[in-house]
Tab-separated table of C-alpha atoms in Angstrom:
chain	number	residue	atom	x	y	z
A	1	MET	CA	4.548	20.285	9.899
A	2	LEU	CA	5.872	22.706	7.283
A	3	SER	CA	2.401	24.079	6.590
A	4	ASN	CA	1.878	24.565	10.342
A	5	GLN	CA	5.182	26.417	10.654
A	6	THR	CA	4.382	28.658	7.714
A	7	SER	CA	0.902	29.430	9.067
A	8	TRP	CA	2.456	30.134	12.482
A	9	ARG	CA	4.924	32.566	10.918
A	10	LYS	CA	2.207	34.229	8.841
A	11	ALA	CA	0.049	34.722	11.936
A	12	ASN	CA	2.972	36.241	13.870
A	13	LEU	CA	3.847	38.511	10.967
A	14	THR	CA	0.218	39.598	10.591
A	15	CYS	CA	-0.012	40.406	14.293
A	16	LYS	CA	3.244	42.366	14.245
A	17	ILE	CA	2.076	44.353	11.231
A	18	ALA	CA	-1.245	45.048	12.970
A	19	ILE	CA	0.561	46.225	16.108
A	20	ASP	CA	2.876	48.450	14.061
A	21	ASN	CA	-0.068	49.945	12.191
A	22	LEU	CA	-1.905	50.667	15.450
A	23	GLU	CA	1.179	52.310	16.940
A	24	LYS	CA	1.645	54.434	13.799
A	25	ALA	CA	-1.995	55.498	13.890
A	26	GLU	CA	-1.739	56.451	17.556
A	27	LEU	CA	1.453	58.395	17.002
A	28	LEU	CA	-0.065	60.280	14.099
A	29	GLN	CA	-3.306	60.867	15.980
A	30	GLY	CA	-1.747	62.922	18.763
A	31	GLY	CA	-4.093	64.194	21.509
A	32	ASP	CA	-3.985	63.829	25.272
A	33	PRO	CA	-1.043	61.661	26.459
A	34	LEU	CA	-3.030	60.118	29.354
A	35	ARG	CA	-5.861	59.239	27.064
A	36	GLN	CA	-3.420	57.825	24.538
A	37	ARG	CA	-1.829	55.647	27.237
A	38	LYS	CA	-5.227	54.228	28.202
A	39	THR	CA	-6.072	53.646	24.576
A	40	THR	CA	-2.647	52.154	23.970
A	41	LYS	CA	-3.010	49.855	26.983
A	42	GLU	CA	-6.486	48.824	25.882
A	43	SER	CA	-5.399	48.263	22.318
A	44	LEU	CA	-2.336	46.341	23.507
A	45	ALA	CA	-4.575	44.174	25.681
A	46	GLN	CA	-6.926	43.579	22.766
A	47	THR	CA	-4.027	42.890	20.442
A	48	SER	CA	-2.421	40.494	22.909
A	49	SER	CA	-5.737	38.662	23.377
A	50	ALA	CA	-6.160	38.470	19.599
A	51	ILE	CA	-2.618	37.108	19.278
A	52	THR	CA	-3.297	34.604	22.045
A	53	GLU	CA	-6.482	33.430	20.321
A	54	SER	CA	-4.612	33.196	17.032
A	55	LEU	CA	-1.845	31.155	18.653
A	56	MET	CA	-4.389	28.852	20.282
A	57	GLY	CA	-6.052	28.345	16.895
A	58	ILE	CA	-2.705	27.515	15.350
A	59	SER	CA	-2.025	25.119	18.222
A	60	ARG	CA	-5.354	23.372	17.558
A	61	VAL	CA	-4.569	23.098	13.849
A	62	MET	CA	-1.143	21.654	14.643
A	63	SER	CA	-2.755	19.138	17.004
A	64	GLN	CA	-5.188	18.075	14.286
A	65	GLN	CA	-2.329	17.719	11.796
A	66	VAL	CA	-0.378	15.546	14.242
A	67	GLN	CA	-3.450	13.386	14.820
A	68	GLN	CA	-3.996	13.006	11.065
A	69	SER	CA	-0.334	12.087	10.639
A	70	GLU	CA	-0.661	9.420	13.339
A	71	GLU	CA	-3.734	7.983	11.617
A	72	ALA	CA	-1.947	7.983	8.260
A	73	MET	CA	1.049	6.261	9.836
A	74	GLN	CA	-1.195	3.598	11.377
A	75	THR	CA	-2.890	3.061	8.012
A	76	LEU	CA	0.500	2.680	6.350
A	77	VAL	CA	1.594	0.151	8.961
A	78	ASN	CA	-1.600	-1.883	8.474
A	79	SER	CA	-1.345	-1.812	4.683
A	80	SER	CA	2.346	-2.759	4.848
A	81	ARG	CA	1.477	-5.737	7.044
A	82	THR	CA	-1.247	-6.764	4.590
A	83	ILE	CA	1.136	-6.471	1.650
A	84	LEU	CA	3.756	-8.575	3.448
A	85	ASP	CA	1.156	-11.251	4.207
A	86	ALA	CA	0.031	-11.267	0.576
A	87	ASN	CA	3.652	-11.530	-0.549
A	88	GLU	CA	4.239	-14.540	1.731
A	89	GLU	CA	1.091	-16.201	0.437
A	90	PHE	CA	2.180	-15.527	-3.135
A	91	LYS	CA	5.542	-17.163	-2.440
A	92	SER	CA	3.887	-20.254	-0.962
A	93	MET	CA	1.435	-20.427	-3.879
A	94	SER	CA	4.314	-20.090	-6.312
A	95	GLY	CA	5.976	-23.148	-4.771
A	96	THR	CA	2.720	-25.086	-5.004
A	97	ILE	CA	2.277	-24.107	-8.636
A	98	GLN	CA	5.828	-25.212	-9.462
A	99	LEU	CA	5.188	-28.582	-7.779
A	100	GLY	CA	1.936	-28.950	-9.726
A	101	ARG	CA	3.720	-28.179	-12.983
A	102	LYS	CA	6.340	-30.861	-12.285
A	103	LEU	CA	3.644	-33.427	-11.436
A	104	ILE	CA	1.661	-32.675	-14.604
A	105	THR	CA	4.803	-33.034	-16.713
A	106	LYS	CA	5.593	-36.355	-15.006
A	107	TYR	CA	2.057	-37.666	-15.582
A	108	ASN	CA	2.187	-36.625	-19.238
A	109	ARG	CA	5.382	-38.664	-19.694
A	110	ARG	CA	3.810	-41.645	-17.930
A	111	GLU	CA	0.740	-41.363	-20.130
A	112	LEU	CA	2.955	-41.475	-23.216
A	113	THR	CA	4.873	-44.531	-21.993
A	114	ASP	CA	1.581	-46.249	-21.024
A	115	LYS	CA	0.170	-45.650	-24.524
A	116	LEU	CA	3.350	-47.006	-26.052
A	117	LEU	CA	3.268	-50.136	-23.843
A	118	ILE	CA	-0.433	-50.719	-24.614
A	119	PHE	CA	0.283	-50.377	-28.341
A	120	LEU	CA	3.192	-52.830	-28.113
A	121	ALA	CA	1.095	-55.303	-26.058
A	122	LEU	CA	-1.747	-55.043	-28.611
A	123	ALA	CA	0.707	-55.569	-31.463
A	124	LEU	CA	2.172	-58.633	-29.674
A	125	PHE	CA	-1.343	-59.980	-29.027
A	126	LEU	CA	-2.357	-59.534	-32.675
A	127	ALA	CA	0.878	-61.098	-33.830
A	128	THR	CA	0.221	-64.075	-31.531
A	129	VAL	CA	-3.375	-64.419	-32.774
A	130	LEU	CA	-2.200	-64.234	-36.393
A	131	TYR	CA	0.481	-66.849	-35.688
A	132	ILE	CA	-2.055	-69.191	-34.106
A	133	VAL	CA	-4.572	-68.648	-36.904
A	134	LYS	CA	-1.835	-69.233	-39.492
A	135	LYS	CA	-0.727	-72.498	-37.837
A	136	ARG	CA	-4.320	-73.785	-37.526
A	137	LEU	CA	-5.602	-72.797	-40.946
A	138	PHE	CA	-2.432	-73.217	-42.941
A	139	PRO	CA	-0.407	-75.915	-41.195
A	140	PHE	CA	1.733	-76.570	-44.280
A	141	LEU	CA	3.134	-73.014	-44.483
């Protein structure tokens, strides 16, 4: 918008300077007043048509800028929606990861207690076998 306003102002200033320069040249030129009026009217008509064309060009440029701004805004909206969706998915995945971590920790503890119980059961079994062997082979001890 700011660039459009500045270009608009520059175009107006350029046209005003051109009109002033033409008027100065006509004043300095002198000559027949009727002829000068015709020339002045023709030059004013040409100048006004040039200004009109310039203003229409600026209007087209402003329209293009507005259209580009709308497209950029739509792109921003779409990317914001995508980022929000990714954020929600990340939050849900984070919860799943935390649950998985808790389960792995729990299974590691169970594995340790299972190993300990198996070791104790094996030790009890061996002690029982040794006791039986001792009673059968060495009944007097």
